[in-house]
PDB file of C-alpha atoms and ligand atoms in Angstrom:
ATOM      1  CA  MET A   1     106.496 101.888 139.845  1.00 61.00           C
ATOM      2  CA  TYR A   2     105.643 104.487 142.527  1.00 63.00           C
ATOM      3  CA  MET A   3     105.286 107.986 141.143  1.00 68.00           C
ATOM      4  CA  ASP A   4     104.742 111.072 143.215  1.00 75.00           C
ATOM      5  CA  ARG A   5     101.823 113.145 141.838  1.00 79.00           C
ATOM      6  CA  SER A   6     103.537 116.309 143.043  1.00 79.00           C
ATOM      7  CA  HIS A   7     106.519 115.677 140.774  1.00 78.00           C
ATOM      8  CA  PRO A   8     106.599 118.578 138.262  1.00 75.00           C
ATOM      9  CA  ARG A   9     106.799 116.127 135.374  1.00 81.00           C
ATOM     10  CA  PHE A  10     104.339 113.593 136.764  1.00 85.00           C
ATOM     11  CA  GLU A  11     102.252 113.361 133.568  1.00 87.00           C
ATOM     12  CA  SER A  12     105.312 112.850 131.405  1.00 88.00           C
ATOM     13  CA  LEU A  13     106.715 110.179 133.744  1.00 92.00           C
ATOM     14  CA  ARG A  14     103.361 108.423 133.753  1.00 93.00           C
ATOM     15  CA  ARG A  15     103.303 108.372 129.951  1.00 94.00           C
ATOM     16  CA  ARG A  16     106.804 106.900 129.891  1.00 94.00           C
ATOM     17  CA  GLU A  17     105.746 104.218 132.351  1.00 95.00           C
ATOM     18  CA  LYS A  18     102.661 103.372 130.249  1.00 96.00           C
ATOM     19  CA  LEU A  19     104.830 102.993 127.153  1.00 97.00           C
ATOM     20  CA  ALA A  20     107.367 100.831 128.968  1.00 96.00           C
ATOM     21  CA  GLU A  21     104.499  98.626 130.155  1.00 96.00           C
ATOM     22  CA  GLY A  22     103.085  98.562 126.605  1.00 96.00           C
ATOM     23  CA  PHE A  23     106.498  97.443 125.408  1.00 96.00           C
ATOM     24  CA  ARG A  24     106.544  94.614 127.957  1.00 95.00           C
ATOM     25  CA  ASN A  25     102.966  93.610 126.956  1.00 93.00           C
ATOM     26  CA  GLY A  26     103.760  93.454 123.246  1.00 93.00           C
ATOM     27  CA  LEU A  27     101.755  96.544 122.208  1.00 95.00           C
ATOM     28  CA  VAL A  28     104.714  98.854 121.643  1.00 96.00           C
ATOM     29  CA  VAL A  29     107.845  98.254 119.544  1.00 94.00           C
ATOM     30  CA  PRO A  30     111.301  99.721 120.389  1.00 95.00           C
ATOM     31  CA  GLU A  31     110.903 102.271 117.566  1.00 94.00           C
ATOM     32  CA  GLY A  32     107.783 103.523 119.372  1.00 95.00           C
ATOM     33  CA  LEU A  33     109.854 104.363 122.448  1.00 96.00           C
ATOM     34  CA  ILE A  34     112.183 106.433 120.258  1.00 96.00           C
ATOM     35  CA  ALA A  35     109.208 108.230 118.700  1.00 96.00           C
ATOM     36  CA  GLN A  36     107.962 109.186 122.168  1.00 96.00           C
ATOM     37  CA  GLY A  37     111.318 110.749 122.996  1.00 96.00           C
ATOM     38  CA  ARG A  38     111.235 112.739 119.764  1.00 96.00           C
ATOM     39  CA  GLY A  39     107.756 113.992 120.649  1.00 97.00           C
ATOM     40  CA  GLU A  40     108.756 114.959 124.198  1.00 96.00           C
ATOM     41  CA  ALA A  41     111.587 117.126 122.905  1.00 96.00           C
ATOM     42  CA  PHE A  42     109.074 119.185 120.938  1.00 97.00           C
ATOM     43  CA  ASP A  43     106.701 119.283 123.900  1.00 96.00           C
ATOM     44  CA  TYR A  44     109.398 121.085 125.921  1.00 95.00           C
ATOM     45  CA  LEU A  45     109.566 123.705 123.184  1.00 96.00           C
ATOM     46  CA  LEU A  46     105.787 124.170 123.354  1.00 97.00           C
ATOM     47  CA  GLY A  47     105.836 124.472 127.159  1.00 95.00           C
ATOM     48  CA  GLU A  48     104.112 121.078 127.676  1.00 94.00           C
ATOM     49  CA  ARG A  49     100.648 122.541 127.196  1.00 96.00           C
ATOM     50  CA  THR A  50      98.036 122.903 124.501  1.00 98.00           C
ATOM     51  CA  ILE A  51      98.921 126.110 122.700  1.00 98.00           C
ATOM     52  CA  ASP A  52      96.215 128.255 121.050  1.00 98.00           C
ATOM     53  CA  ALA A  53      97.176 127.083 117.559  1.00 98.00           C
ATOM     54  CA  ALA A  54      96.633 123.461 118.607  1.00 98.00           C
ATOM     55  CA  GLU A  55      93.246 124.288 120.074  1.00 98.00           C
ATOM     56  CA  TYR A  56      92.309 126.015 116.808  1.00 98.00           C
ATOM     57  CA  ALA A  57      93.186 122.792 114.915  1.00 98.00           C
ATOM     58  CA  GLU A  58      91.427 120.591 117.491  1.00 98.00           C
ATOM     59  CA  ARG A  59      88.189 122.550 117.004  1.00 98.00           C
ATOM     60  CA  ALA A  60      88.489 122.041 113.234  1.00 98.00           C
ATOM     61  CA  ALA A  61      89.184 118.329 113.780  1.00 98.00           C
ATOM     62  CA  ALA A  62      86.028 118.053 115.887  1.00 98.00           C
ATOM     63  CA  ALA A  63      84.020 119.762 113.131  1.00 98.00           C
ATOM     64  CA  ALA A  64      85.499 117.476 110.441  1.00 98.00           C
ATOM     65  CA  LEU A  65      84.740 114.338 112.458  1.00 98.00           C
ATOM     66  CA  PHE A  66      81.232 115.602 113.160  1.00 98.00           C
ATOM     67  CA  LEU A  67      80.535 116.320 109.470  1.00 98.00           C
ATOM     68  CA  ALA A  68      82.173 113.124 108.180  1.00 98.00           C
ATOM     69  CA  LYS A  69      80.173 110.546 106.258  1.00 98.00           C
ATOM     70  CA  ARG A  70      82.577 107.859 107.497  1.00 98.00           C
ATOM     71  CA  ALA A  71      85.321 108.717 109.940  1.00 98.00           C
ATOM     72  CA  THR A  72      88.035 106.371 111.176  1.00 98.00           C
ATOM     73  CA  ILE A  73      90.531 106.706 114.015  1.00 98.00           C
ATOM     74  CA  SER A  74      93.826 104.954 113.296  1.00 98.00           C
ATOM     75  CA  VAL A  75      95.481 103.356 116.325  1.00 98.00           C
ATOM     76  CA  ASN A  76      99.062 102.104 116.599  1.00 96.00           C
ATOM     77  CA  GLY A  77     100.899 100.573 119.561  1.00 96.00           C
ATOM     78  CA  ASN A  78     101.907 103.876 121.189  1.00 97.00           C
ATOM     79  CA  VAL A  79      98.384 105.246 120.865  1.00 98.00           C
ATOM     80  CA  ALA A  80      96.898 102.110 122.452  1.00 98.00           C
ATOM     81  CA  ALA A  81      99.417 102.181 125.310  1.00 98.00           C
ATOM     82  CA  LEU A  82      98.941 105.880 126.028  1.00 98.00           C
ATOM     83  CA  ALA A  83      95.315 106.641 125.249  1.00 98.00           C
ATOM     84  CA  ALA A  84      93.108 103.559 124.714  1.00 98.00           C
ATOM     85  CA  SER A  85      90.233 104.841 126.863  1.00 98.00           C
ATOM     86  CA  GLU A  86      90.450 108.348 125.361  1.00 98.00           C
ATOM     87  CA  VAL A  87      90.270 106.869 121.826  1.00 98.00           C
ATOM     88  CA  VAL A  88      87.234 104.779 122.760  1.00 98.00           C
ATOM     89  CA  ALA A  89      85.498 107.870 124.205  1.00 98.00           C
ATOM     90  CA  LEU A  90      86.209 109.890 121.046  1.00 98.00           C
ATOM     91  CA  SER A  91      84.998 107.095 118.762  1.00 98.00           C
ATOM     92  CA  ARG A  92      81.724 106.930 120.716  1.00 97.00           C
ATOM     93  CA  THR A  93      81.165 110.684 120.695  1.00 97.00           C
ATOM     94  CA  SER A  94      82.070 111.139 117.027  1.00 97.00           C
ATOM     95  CA  GLU A  95      80.692 107.789 115.793  1.00 97.00           C
ATOM     96  CA  ALA A  96      84.051 107.081 114.148  1.00 98.00           C
ATOM     97  CA  SER A  97      85.249 103.536 113.550  1.00 98.00           C
ATOM     98  CA  VAL A  98      88.543 102.394 115.057  1.00 98.00           C
ATOM     99  CA  GLU A  99      91.242 100.613 113.055  1.00 98.00           C
ATOM    100  CA  VAL A 100      94.557  99.209 114.189  1.00 97.00           C
ATOM    101  CA  ASN A 101      97.227 100.434 111.814  1.00 93.00           C
ATOM    102  CA  LEU A 102     100.837  99.420 112.311  1.00 90.00           C
ATOM    103  CA  PHE A 103     104.097 100.532 110.770  1.00 85.00           C
ATOM    104  CA  HIS A 104     105.641  97.239 111.961  1.00 83.00           C
ATOM    105  CA  TRP A 105     102.777  94.869 111.159  1.00 85.00           C
ATOM    106  CA  SER A 106     102.150  91.537 112.857  1.00 89.00           C
ATOM    107  CA  GLU A 107      98.813  89.793 113.366  1.00 91.00           C
ATOM    108  CA  SER A 108      99.649  89.092 117.007  1.00 92.00           C
ATOM    109  CA  ARG A 109     100.387  92.749 117.762  1.00 94.00           C
ATOM    110  CA  ALA A 110      97.227  93.830 115.887  1.00 95.00           C
ATOM    111  CA  ARG A 111      95.267  91.410 118.078  1.00 96.00           C
ATOM    112  CA  ALA A 112      96.931  92.646 121.300  1.00 96.00           C
ATOM    113  CA  ILE A 113      96.057  96.251 120.405  1.00 97.00           C
ATOM    114  CA  ARG A 114      92.467  95.293 119.515  1.00 98.00           C
ATOM    115  CA  GLU A 115      92.134  93.562 122.875  1.00 97.00           C
ATOM    116  CA  ALA A 116      93.556  96.565 124.742  1.00 97.00           C
ATOM    117  CA  LEU A 117      90.915  98.784 123.069  1.00 98.00           C
ATOM    118  CA  GLU A 118      88.145  96.279 123.760  1.00 98.00           C
ATOM    119  CA  ALA A 119      89.189  96.165 127.419  1.00 97.00           C
ATOM    120  CA  GLU A 120      88.416  99.891 127.499  1.00 97.00           C
ATOM    121  CA  GLY A 121      84.951  99.309 126.039  1.00 97.00           C
ATOM    122  CA  ALA A 122      85.469  99.495 122.253  1.00 97.00           C
ATOM    123  CA  LYS A 123      82.604  97.696 120.510  1.00 94.00           C
ATOM    124  CA  GLU A 124      84.278  96.953 117.177  1.00 96.00           C
ATOM    125  CA  VAL A 125      87.943  97.314 116.337  1.00 98.00           C
ATOM    126  CA  LEU A 126      89.166  96.594 112.809  1.00 98.00           C
ATOM    127  CA  ALA A 127      92.483  94.836 113.249  1.00 96.00           C
ATOM    128  CA  GLU A 128      93.495  91.430 111.914  1.00 95.00           C
ATOM    129  CA  ASN A 129      93.061  90.426 108.265  1.00 93.00           C
ATOM    130  CA  PRO A 130      93.092  93.805 106.507  1.00 94.00           C
ATOM    131  CA  ASP A 131      91.559  93.478 103.033  1.00 94.00           C
ATOM    132  CA  ARG A 132      92.924  96.550 101.180  1.00 94.00           C
ATOM    133  CA  ARG A 133      96.155  98.391 100.506  1.00 92.00           C
ATOM    134  CA  LEU A 134      97.015 102.085 100.351  1.00 91.00           C
ATOM    135  CA  GLU A 135      98.440 102.952  96.952  1.00 85.00           C
ATOM    136  CA  GLY A 136     102.065 103.988  96.921  1.00 85.00           C
ATOM    137  CA  VAL A 137     102.840 102.597 100.378  1.00 89.00           C
ATOM    138  CA  ALA A 138     105.159  99.602 100.356  1.00 80.00           C
ATOM    139  CA  HIS A 139     104.532  96.167 101.816  1.00 76.00           C
ATOM    140  CA  ASP A 140     102.771  95.634 105.122  1.00 79.00           C
ATOM    141  CA  ARG A 141     102.676  99.344 105.925  1.00 83.00           C
ATOM    142  CA  GLY A 142      99.961  99.869 103.322  1.00 90.00           C
ATOM    143  CA  ARG A 143      97.555  97.276 104.708  1.00 92.00           C
ATOM    144  CA  CYS A 144      94.147  98.590 105.794  1.00 95.00           C
ATOM    145  CA  HIS A 145      90.446  97.774 106.000  1.00 96.00           C
ATOM    146  CA  SER A 146      87.797  98.697 103.440  1.00 97.00           C
ATOM    147  CA  ARG A 147      85.331  99.342 106.280  1.00 96.00           C
ATOM    148  CA  GLY A 148      87.862 101.555 108.047  1.00 97.00           C
ATOM    149  CA  ILE A 149      90.642 103.758 106.729  1.00 97.00           C
ATOM    150  CA  PHE A 150      90.289 102.726 103.082  1.00 96.00           C
ATOM    151  CA  GLY A 151      86.615 103.719 102.802  1.00 97.00           C
ATOM    152  CA  ALA A 152      86.663 106.705 105.170  1.00 98.00           C
ATOM    153  CA  ASP A 153      86.365 110.329 104.066  1.00 98.00           C
ATOM    154  CA  VAL A 154      87.902 111.624 107.329  1.00 98.00           C
ATOM    155  CA  VAL A 155      90.839 109.866 109.013  1.00 98.00           C
ATOM    156  CA  LEU A 156      92.414 110.776 112.342  1.00 98.00           C
ATOM    157  CA  ILE A 157      96.049 109.621 112.364  1.00 98.00           C
ATOM    158  CA  PRO A 158      97.806 110.173 115.672  1.00 98.00           C
ATOM    159  CA  LEU A 159     101.592 109.549 115.634  1.00 97.00           C
ATOM    160  CA  GLU A 160     101.664 108.509 111.991  1.00 93.00           C
ATOM    161  CA  ASP A 161     104.572 108.276 109.583  1.00 91.00           C
ATOM    162  CA  GLY A 162     104.902 110.700 106.703  1.00 93.00           C
ATOM    163  CA  ASP A 163     104.532 108.267 103.787  1.00 92.00           C
ATOM    164  CA  ARG A 164     101.207 106.950 104.906  1.00 93.00           C
ATOM    165  CA  ALA A 165      99.909 110.392 105.818  1.00 95.00           C
ATOM    166  CA  SER A 166     100.786 111.637 102.313  1.00 95.00           C
ATOM    167  CA  ALA A 167      99.195 108.571 100.676  1.00 95.00           C
ATOM    168  CA  LEU A 168      95.939 109.239 102.538  1.00 96.00           C
ATOM    169  CA  VAL A 169      95.954 112.890 101.473  1.00 97.00           C
ATOM    170  CA  GLU A 170      96.615 111.765  97.870  1.00 96.00           C
ATOM    171  CA  MET A 171      93.500 109.593  98.121  1.00 95.00           C
ATOM    172  CA  GLY A 172      91.471 112.759  98.795  1.00 96.00           C
ATOM    173  CA  LYS A 173      90.757 112.127 102.468  1.00 97.00           C
ATOM    174  CA  THR A 174      90.514 114.796 105.134  1.00 98.00           C
ATOM    175  CA  VAL A 175      93.562 113.753 107.123  1.00 98.00           C
ATOM    176  CA  ILE A 176      93.839 114.958 110.722  1.00 98.00           C
ATOM    177  CA  SER A 177      97.257 114.397 112.312  1.00 98.00           C
ATOM    178  CA  ILE A 178      98.280 114.557 115.959  1.00 98.00           C
ATOM    179  CA  ASP A 179     102.036 115.005 116.112  1.00 98.00           C
ATOM    180  CA  LEU A 180     104.158 117.124 118.452  1.00 98.00           C
ATOM    181  CA  ASN A 181     106.697 117.707 115.708  1.00 98.00           C
ATOM    182  CA  PRO A 182     105.487 120.535 113.452  1.00 98.00           C
ATOM    183  CA  LEU A 183     108.380 119.771 111.068  1.00 97.00           C
ATOM    184  CA  SER A 184     107.480 116.116 110.502  1.00 97.00           C
ATOM    185  CA  ARG A 185     106.361 115.102 107.036  1.00 97.00           C
ATOM    186  CA  THR A 186     103.067 114.054 108.633  1.00 97.00           C
ATOM    187  CA  SER A 187     102.374 117.503 110.128  1.00 98.00           C
ATOM    188  CA  ARG A 188     103.297 119.121 106.834  1.00 98.00           C
ATOM    189  CA  ALA A 189     101.151 116.807 104.708  1.00 97.00           C
ATOM    190  CA  ALA A 190      97.988 116.736 106.845  1.00 98.00           C
ATOM    191  CA  ILE A 191      94.864 118.724 106.060  1.00 98.00           C
ATOM    192  CA  ILE A 192      94.423 119.505 109.775  1.00 98.00           C
ATOM    193  CA  SER A 193      97.696 119.365 111.749  1.00 98.00           C
ATOM    194  CA  ILE A 194      97.288 119.161 115.508  1.00 98.00           C
ATOM    195  CA  VAL A 195     100.630 119.916 117.153  1.00 98.00           C
ATOM    196  CA  ASP A 196      99.842 118.745 120.658  1.00 98.00           C
ATOM    197  CA  GLU A 197     100.510 115.809 122.952  1.00 98.00           C
ATOM    198  CA  LEU A 198      98.237 112.841 122.228  1.00 98.00           C
ATOM    199  CA  THR A 199      96.689 112.524 125.697  1.00 97.00           C
ATOM    200  CA  ARG A 200      95.861 116.242 125.746  1.00 97.00           C
ATOM    201  CA  ALA A 201      94.634 116.382 122.147  1.00 98.00           C
ATOM    202  CA  ILE A 202      92.174 113.470 122.083  1.00 98.00           C
ATOM    203  CA  PRO A 203      90.075 114.578 125.118  1.00 98.00           C
ATOM    204  CA  ASN A 204      90.044 118.139 123.731  1.00 98.00           C
ATOM    205  CA  ILE A 205      88.660 116.931 120.387  1.00 98.00           C
ATOM    206  CA  THR A 206      86.024 114.840 122.216  1.00 98.00           C
ATOM    207  CA  LYS A 207      85.003 117.899 124.256  1.00 98.00           C
ATOM    208  CA  PHE A 208      84.747 120.049 121.097  1.00 98.00           C
ATOM    209  CA  VAL A 209      82.592 117.424 119.325  1.00 98.00           C
ATOM    210  CA  GLU A 210      80.293 117.442 122.365  1.00 97.00           C
ATOM    211  CA  GLU A 211      80.176 121.238 122.361  1.00 97.00           C
ATOM    212  CA  LEU A 212      78.945 121.188 118.751  1.00 94.00           C
ATOM    213  CA  SER A 213      75.876 119.387 120.157  1.00 87.00           C
ATOM    214  CA  GLY A 214      74.412 118.508 116.784  1.00 87.00           C
ATOM    215  CA  ASP A 215      74.899 121.989 115.272  1.00 94.00           C
ATOM    216  CA  SER A 216      76.044 121.172 111.736  1.00 95.00           C
ATOM    217  CA  GLU A 217      75.855 124.849 110.660  1.00 97.00           C
ATOM    218  CA  SER A 218      78.416 125.787 113.274  1.00 96.00           C
ATOM    219  CA  ALA A 219      80.609 122.796 112.321  1.00 97.00           C
ATOM    220  CA  ARG A 220      80.422 123.830 108.665  1.00 98.00           C
ATOM    221  CA  ARG A 221      81.428 127.420 109.510  1.00 98.00           C
ATOM    222  CA  THR A 222      84.398 126.156 111.558  1.00 97.00           C
ATOM    223  CA  MET A 223      85.561 124.004 108.636  1.00 97.00           C
ATOM    224  CA  ASP A 224      85.059 126.714 106.008  1.00 97.00           C
ATOM    225  CA  SER A 225      87.088 129.272 107.930  1.00 97.00           C
ATOM    226  CA  TYR A 226      89.881 126.848 108.915  1.00 98.00           C
ATOM    227  CA  ASP A 227      93.323 127.494 107.428  1.00 98.00           C
ATOM    228  CA  ASN A 228      96.014 124.863 108.140  1.00 98.00           C
ATOM    229  CA  SER A 229      98.881 127.048 106.938  1.00 98.00           C
ATOM    230  CA  GLU A 230      97.798 129.528 109.641  1.00 98.00           C
ATOM    231  CA  THR A 231      97.972 126.702 112.231  1.00 98.00           C
ATOM    232  CA  LEU A 232     101.542 125.750 111.328  1.00 98.00           C
ATOM    233  CA  SER A 233     102.651 129.345 111.127  1.00 98.00           C
ATOM    234  CA  ARG A 234     101.161 130.034 114.590  1.00 98.00           C
ATOM    235  CA  VAL A 235     102.916 126.942 116.015  1.00 98.00           C
ATOM    236  CA  PHE A 236     106.317 128.141 114.755  1.00 98.00           C
ATOM    237  CA  SER A 237     105.610 131.636 116.101  1.00 98.00           C
ATOM    238  CA  ALA A 238     104.654 130.215 119.518  1.00 98.00           C
ATOM    239  CA  ILE A 239     107.951 128.278 119.677  1.00 98.00           C
ATOM    240  CA  LEU A 240     109.912 131.342 118.554  1.00 97.00           C
ATOM    241  CA  GLU A 241     108.208 133.579 121.126  1.00 97.00           C
ATOM    242  CA  ARG A 242     108.865 131.093 123.898  1.00 96.00           C
ATOM    243  CA  LEU A 243     112.536 130.766 123.001  1.00 97.00           C
ATOM    244  CA  LYS A 244     112.829 134.523 122.649  1.00 96.00           C
ATOM    245  CA  SER A 245     111.409 135.115 126.123  1.00 94.00           C
ATOM    246  CA  LEU A 246     113.624 132.374 127.604  1.00 94.00           C
ATOM    247  CA  SER A 247     116.680 133.883 125.936  1.00 95.00           C
ATOM    248  CA  GLN A 248     116.103 137.301 127.541  1.00 93.00           C
ATOM    249  CA  ARG A 249     118.171 137.930 130.635  1.00 78.00           C
TER     250      ARG A 249
HETATM  251  P1  ATP B   1     107.574 111.792 109.552  1.00 70.18           P
HETATM  252  O1  ATP B   1     107.682 110.479 108.820  1.00 70.18           O
HETATM  253  O2  ATP B   1     106.135 112.232 109.712  1.00 70.18           O
HETATM  254  O3  ATP B   1     108.494 112.887 109.061  1.00 70.18           O
HETATM  255  P2  ATP B   1     108.780 110.428 111.799  1.00 70.18           P
HETATM  256  O4  ATP B   1     109.774 109.695 111.007  1.00 70.18           O
HETATM  257  O5  ATP B   1     109.240 111.045 113.093  1.00 70.18           O
HETATM  258  O6  ATP B   1     108.060 111.598 111.065  1.00 70.18           O
HETATM  259  P3  ATP B   1     107.201 108.528 113.206  1.00 70.18           P
HETATM  260  O7  ATP B   1     108.347 108.017 113.972  1.00 70.18           O
HETATM  261  O8  ATP B   1     106.265 107.508 112.708  1.00 70.18           O
HETATM  262  O9  ATP B   1     107.588 109.423 112.002  1.00 70.18           O
HETATM  263  O10 ATP B   1     106.430 109.641 113.986  1.00 70.18           O
HETATM  264  C1  ATP B   1     105.898 109.644 115.187  1.00 70.18           C
HETATM  265  C2  ATP B   1     105.661 111.118 115.486  1.00 70.18           C
HETATM  266  O11 ATP B   1     104.854 111.171 116.627  1.00 70.18           O
HETATM  267  C3  ATP B   1     106.928 111.916 115.794  1.00 70.18           C
HETATM  268  O12 ATP B   1     106.969 113.038 114.940  1.00 70.18           O
HETATM  269  C4  ATP B   1     106.780 112.376 117.255  1.00 70.18           C
HETATM  270  O13 ATP B   1     107.154 113.726 117.386  1.00 70.18           O
HETATM  271  C5  ATP B   1     105.296 112.228 117.469  1.00 70.18           C
HETATM  272  N1  ATP B   1     104.935 111.816 118.831  1.00 70.18           N
HETATM  273  C6  ATP B   1     105.486 110.832 119.575  1.00 70.18           C
HETATM  274  N2  ATP B   1     104.867 110.706 120.753  1.00 70.18           N
HETATM  275  C7  ATP B   1     103.861 111.625 120.751  1.00 70.18           C
HETATM  276  C8  ATP B   1     102.842 111.956 121.673  1.00 70.18           C
HETATM  277  N3  ATP B   1     102.727 111.326 122.846  1.00 70.18           N
HETATM  278  N4  ATP B   1     101.963 112.928 121.340  1.00 70.18           N
HETATM  279  C9  ATP B   1     102.063 113.555 120.133  1.00 70.18           C
HETATM  280  N5  ATP B   1     103.017 113.294 119.222  1.00 70.18           N
HETATM  281  C10 ATP B   1     103.909 112.339 119.515  1.00 70.18           C
END
């Protein structure tokens, strides 16, 4: 589809097109298209940009990934369709493993997502044949890999559902969410809640990991001073301020 770069919503249209293509290629399920629409509604409220509160959380996420003993990035169909190359870049920079994790599990979709990541240069993607289960998460949705999410101390979960996010927190992991909806159960359960659009958030985190340039003292300070309730409170204030200014005549 031809898209004019000068269109004011070019980036958003491009994301929609990538998801539609992902749907046609078997990466994305219909529920994923609905989730994108839900996210976009919140992005309008944020002004379709990375707000300061999100950047604050992204810096903490970079520090957590940098300090992790074993970090894993969880990838579902929407994430693969929208940001496969960005995920691969972050996994390289942060030395995190990559695991395919699906709400609607099928081996063939797990394989398709693994192949999409490999096409962008991923060396190893944990996908088919998961060998563990998350406690308290029913059926296929709890399936995961011991070398990935199950054994990780830090887990990045973009566009995740609330049950699984809570189960990971219950397991004592440092859970980093990326979710445009600050009211979702995922954003409320996470240890670090990034309220930002996926394709803006991932490159920002990669840049902040690079900026740490091996300085574990600085990463430790960032983590120690981080307060997630401050992040969420600042997100709600930013939305309120924006609506207040729009409501003034
Ligand atoms: P929860 O279970 O956490 O309360 P939910 O039922 O909405 O929320 P999902 O449908 O699995 O759970 O959530 C996907 C989330 O991802 C939604 O909250 C949506 O706002 C968010 N989202 C969708 N697309 C994007 C995107 N491109 N960038 C960031 N967030 C997104």
